[in-house]
Amino acid sequence: MKIGIIGSGYVGLVAAACFAEMGNHVVCVDIDKNKITQLKKGIVPIYEPGLETLVKENFQKGTLNFTSDIAEALSIVEVIFIAVGTPMGDDGSADLKYVLQVAQSIGENMTKHLVVVDKSTVPVGTADLVTQTIQHALDLRKSDLTFAVVSNPEFLKEGTAIKDFMHPDRVVVGADNDDAMSLMRNLYAPFTLSNDRFIGMDVRSAEMTKYAANAMLATKISFINEIANICEKVGADVNHVRTGIGSDKRIGYQFIYPGCGYGGSCFPKDVQALINIANNHGYNPVLISSVESVNKAQKEVLFSKLTSQLGTNLKGKKIAVWGLSFKPETDDMREAPSLNLIKSIISAGGKVNAYDPKAIHEAKFYLKGIEVNYLEDKYSALEGVDALILVTEWKEFRSPDFELIKDKMKGNIFIDGRNQFKSEFIISKGFEYLQIGVKA
Ligand SMILES: NC(=O)c1ccc[n+]([C@@H]2O[C@H](COP(=O)([O-])OP(=O)(O)OC[C@H]3O[C@@H](n4cnc5c(N)ncnc54)[C@H](O)[C@@H]3O)[C@@H](O)[C@H]2O)c1
């Protein structure tokens, strides 16, 4: 099939590379000319395991191409995906300006019948808006070209995006047009060969499915974080409680790890957008609003553990932060809990030594104007620090050299935002060890 993908970010680029890998001809469009120039040189501007190889191989084969000219892409494709960002607007709603700009360009430049696929995460009713925008542009051209808009929300996870796209748990497609639904079934058939995981539905239900999925996952995280906070108060250990409840198959072990709050490009904005959608329809989503409030508070937990040890005035104190990205295996810093922590330490007069295996470049952008000492390896970040805080659980932090850590650090406070270690073990090494959901 000849496919166009508009937006070459975490979702668009992965989808493009995976569709190309399956033998389709894919053209990736981005408004960012610098990104397109880099991609044409084989430079992938984001870190996602396996992506660079897939992009390079398919570009060399000629099955994957890049352009910043949407008209050029529209002249060759039969299906076009919209995979641009839908950031949080000032009122918490999903900002649709990029999606609607793309819809406008499609209407202005299409030259034949098209299936237009909303892959961006968008509020219920957006497919109707996209349809109206394209139709309006066609009317102005006095064109009688036809098109169908379908919804195909994306469920990939940064860090395992290629695997998720190649072997999806499910492919959700909402279409009110039989031909468009059938085209989507054919397009995804190679990805669900072992058993059919294609779930067809109406457009609005597909749009809602994405928000419901993210709200459910965010709820699990806020739930366990709230349980963790209660555990600390009552002297229970959330590490035991987690395994105690996860063993119940109805609950399961996934997504019940206590931590310092969810971040990333999806959960915070999608939970907020769902609250906004509900409010706009006269419904007060009490549970989902609480999920968001619990998460906001949880992002402050590491800082309050730090001040419980060092006091609220951190003048003269130096703190090492291990892990900056919002989760491991990505360089994505959007809404990362490390940002809250670092800003709080600096505001309290402290200094920060920061290390991350992949996200330092992005962190510098998100912490512009804030003085942070970025280090090239995890041990040099520890030189003379009063405390070490582990924020993101990259694999390289799982079995560090504790003797070396102690030698480098001035103090002995180790705050673990991911409960990676057994308390007794770390305490036996001479650390003051603080975890989430365990009384210090
Ligand atoms: N990142 C994830 O893990 C993930 C997972 C599932 C769904 N989503 C959703 O997918 C969508 C895209 O997310 P992302 O993380 O890939 O975003 P991103 O910010 O990484 O990429 C978006 C890209 O779109 C480009 N763009 C913006 N306007 C454009 C235009 N008019 N024409 C061409 N290109 C344009 C930008 O330059 C950018 O490269 C969002 O709605 C997001 O919620 C993201």
mmCIF file of N, CA, C and O in Angstrom, residues 13-14 16-18 20-21 38-40 42-45 50-61 63-66 162:
data_model
loop_
_atom_site.group_PDB
_atom_site.id
_atom_site.type_symbol
_atom_site.label_atom_id
_atom_site.label_comp_id
_atom_site.label_asym_id
_atom_site.label_seq_id
_atom_site.Cartn_x
_atom_site.Cartn_y
_atom_site.Cartn_z
ATOM 1 N N LEU A 13 7.044 8.350 13.304
ATOM 2 C CA LEU A 13 8.249 7.735 12.761
ATOM 3 C C LEU A 13 8.251 6.223 12.995
ATOM 4 O O LEU A 13 8.649 5.449 12.117
ATOM 5 N N VAL A 14 7.795 5.813 14.157
ATOM 6 C CA VAL A 14 7.724 4.367 14.451
ATOM 7 C C VAL A 14 6.714 3.710 13.506
ATOM 8 O O VAL A 14 7.003 2.677 12.886
ATOM 9 N N ALA A 16 5.707 4.718 10.616
ATOM 10 C CA ALA A 16 6.231 4.760 9.249
ATOM 11 C C ALA A 16 7.243 3.638 9.029
ATOM 12 O O ALA A 16 7.178 2.899 8.036
ATOM 13 N N ALA A 17 8.195 3.517 9.972
ATOM 14 C CA ALA A 17 9.249 2.504 9.822
ATOM 15 C C ALA A 17 8.645 1.097 9.825
ATOM 16 O O ALA A 17 9.054 0.226 9.052
ATOM 17 N N CYS A 18 7.654 0.872 10.681
ATOM 18 C CA CYS A 18 7.053 -0.471 10.785
ATOM 19 C C CYS A 18 6.190 -0.797 9.560
ATOM 20 O O CYS A 18 6.241 -1.920 9.055
ATOM 21 N N ALA A 20 6.701 0.386 6.610
ATOM 22 C CA ALA A 20 7.665 0.173 5.519
ATOM 23 C C ALA A 20 8.291 -1.215 5.635
ATOM 24 O O ALA A 20 8.462 -1.924 4.634
ATOM 25 N N GLU A 21 8.606 -1.606 6.862
ATOM 26 C CA GLU A 21 9.237 -2.909 7.098
ATOM 27 C C GLU A 21 8.331 -4.046 6.600
ATOM 28 O O GLU A 21 8.807 -5.096 6.178
ATOM 29 N N GLN A 38 17.708 15.838 8.622
ATOM 30 C CA GLN A 38 18.450 14.861 9.438
ATOM 31 C C GLN A 38 18.052 13.436 9.063
ATOM 32 O O GLN A 38 18.897 12.564 8.868
ATOM 33 N N LEU A 39 16.729 13.203 8.945
ATOM 34 C CA LEU A 39 16.242 11.850 8.635
ATOM 35 C C LEU A 39 16.782 11.376 7.290
ATOM 36 O O LEU A 39 17.152 10.213 7.133
ATOM 37 N N LYS A 40 16.850 12.283 6.339
ATOM 38 C CA LYS A 40 17.368 11.907 5.021
ATOM 39 C C LYS A 40 18.846 11.539 5.085
ATOM 40 O O LYS A 40 19.350 10.825 4.222
ATOM 41 N N GLY A 42 19.994 9.890 7.572
ATOM 42 C CA GLY A 42 20.057 8.692 8.416
ATOM 43 C C GLY A 42 20.181 9.018 9.899
ATOM 44 O O GLY A 42 20.462 8.147 10.714
ATOM 45 N N ILE A 43 19.969 10.298 10.249
ATOM 46 C CA ILE A 43 20.047 10.666 11.680
ATOM 47 C C ILE A 43 18.624 10.686 12.243
ATOM 48 O O ILE A 43 17.763 11.438 11.788
ATOM 49 N N VAL A 44 18.385 9.821 13.247
ATOM 50 C CA VAL A 44 17.049 9.767 13.871
ATOM 51 C C VAL A 44 17.064 10.698 15.082
ATOM 52 O O VAL A 44 17.866 10.512 15.996
ATOM 53 N N PRO A 45 16.222 11.719 15.068
ATOM 54 C CA PRO A 45 16.344 12.758 16.103
ATOM 55 C C PRO A 45 15.825 12.360 17.491
ATOM 56 O O PRO A 45 15.932 13.143 18.414
ATOM 57 N N GLY A 50 15.964 0.352 18.514
ATOM 58 C CA GLY A 50 15.672 -0.357 17.263
ATOM 59 C C GLY A 50 15.185 0.534 16.133
ATOM 60 O O GLY A 50 15.142 0.108 14.970
ATOM 61 N N LEU A 51 14.828 1.772 16.447
ATOM 62 C CA LEU A 51 14.210 2.630 15.423
ATOM 63 C C LEU A 51 15.217 3.051 14.351
ATOM 64 O O LEU A 51 14.907 3.017 13.153
ATOM 65 N N GLU A 52 16.414 3.418 14.788
ATOM 66 C CA GLU A 52 17.394 3.939 13.833
ATOM 67 C C GLU A 52 17.698 2.901 12.741
ATOM 68 O O GLU A 52 17.701 3.217 11.553
ATOM 69 N N THR A 53 17.899 1.650 13.143
ATOM 70 C CA THR A 53 18.208 0.595 12.178
ATOM 71 C C THR A 53 17.071 0.451 11.176
ATOM 72 O O THR A 53 17.287 0.381 9.960
ATOM 73 N N LEU A 54 15.847 0.392 11.704
ATOM 74 C CA LEU A 54 14.679 0.195 10.833
ATOM 75 C C LEU A 54 14.521 1.356 9.848
ATOM 76 O O LEU A 54 14.227 1.164 8.667
ATOM 77 N N VAL A 55 14.738 2.573 10.345
ATOM 78 C CA VAL A 55 14.601 3.757 9.488
ATOM 79 C C VAL A 55 15.678 3.724 8.401
ATOM 80 O O VAL A 55 15.376 3.892 7.211
ATOM 81 N N LYS A 56 16.924 3.472 8.802
ATOM 82 C CA LYS A 56 18.035 3.481 7.831
ATOM 83 C C LYS A 56 17.827 2.411 6.760
ATOM 84 O O LYS A 56 17.971 2.668 5.574
ATOM 85 N N GLU A 57 17.498 1.176 7.203
ATOM 86 C CA GLU A 57 17.353 0.071 6.245
ATOM 87 C C GLU A 57 16.250 0.354 5.233
ATOM 88 O O GLU A 57 16.410 0.147 4.039
ATOM 89 N N ASN A 58 15.125 0.843 5.712
ATOM 90 C CA ASN A 58 13.999 1.065 4.798
ATOM 91 C C ASN A 58 14.214 2.286 3.916
ATOM 92 O O ASN A 58 13.748 2.329 2.779
ATOM 93 N N PHE A 59 14.934 3.273 4.436
ATOM 94 C CA PHE A 59 15.279 4.438 3.616
ATOM 95 C C PHE A 59 16.194 3.989 2.472
ATOM 96 O O PHE A 59 15.996 4.367 1.312
ATOM 97 N N GLN A 60 17.189 3.134 2.812
ATOM 98 C CA GLN A 60 18.116 2.657 1.775
ATOM 99 C C GLN A 60 17.392 1.805 0.731
ATOM 100 O O GLN A 60 17.673 1.872 -0.452
ATOM 101 N N LYS A 61 16.417 0.997 1.192
ATOM 102 C CA LYS A 61 15.643 0.153 0.251
ATOM 103 C C LYS A 61 14.709 0.983 -0.618
ATOM 104 O O LYS A 61 14.167 0.521 -1.606
ATOM 105 N N THR A 63 11.801 2.094 0.542
ATOM 106 C CA THR A 63 10.409 1.900 0.982
ATOM 107 C C THR A 63 9.972 2.985 1.966
ATOM 108 O O THR A 63 8.794 3.111 2.285
ATOM 109 N N LEU A 64 10.954 3.762 2.458
ATOM 110 C CA LEU A 64 10.625 4.840 3.399
ATOM 111 C C LEU A 64 11.279 6.125 2.912
ATOM 112 O O LEU A 64 12.488 6.157 2.667
ATOM 113 N N ASN A 65 10.450 7.145 2.751
ATOM 114 C CA ASN A 65 10.976 8.428 2.293
ATOM 115 C C ASN A 65 10.509 9.557 3.191
ATOM 116 O O ASN A 65 9.557 9.390 3.948
ATOM 117 N N PHE A 66 11.179 10.702 3.058
ATOM 118 C CA PHE A 66 10.861 11.841 3.926
ATOM 119 C C PHE A 66 10.699 13.099 3.095
ATOM 120 O O PHE A 66 11.441 13.315 2.141
ATOM 121 N N ILE A 162 8.759 -0.202 18.912
ATOM 122 C CA ILE A 162 8.826 -1.037 17.705
ATOM 123 C C ILE A 162 8.115 -2.371 17.965
ATOM 124 O O ILE A 162 7.289 -2.823 17.164
#
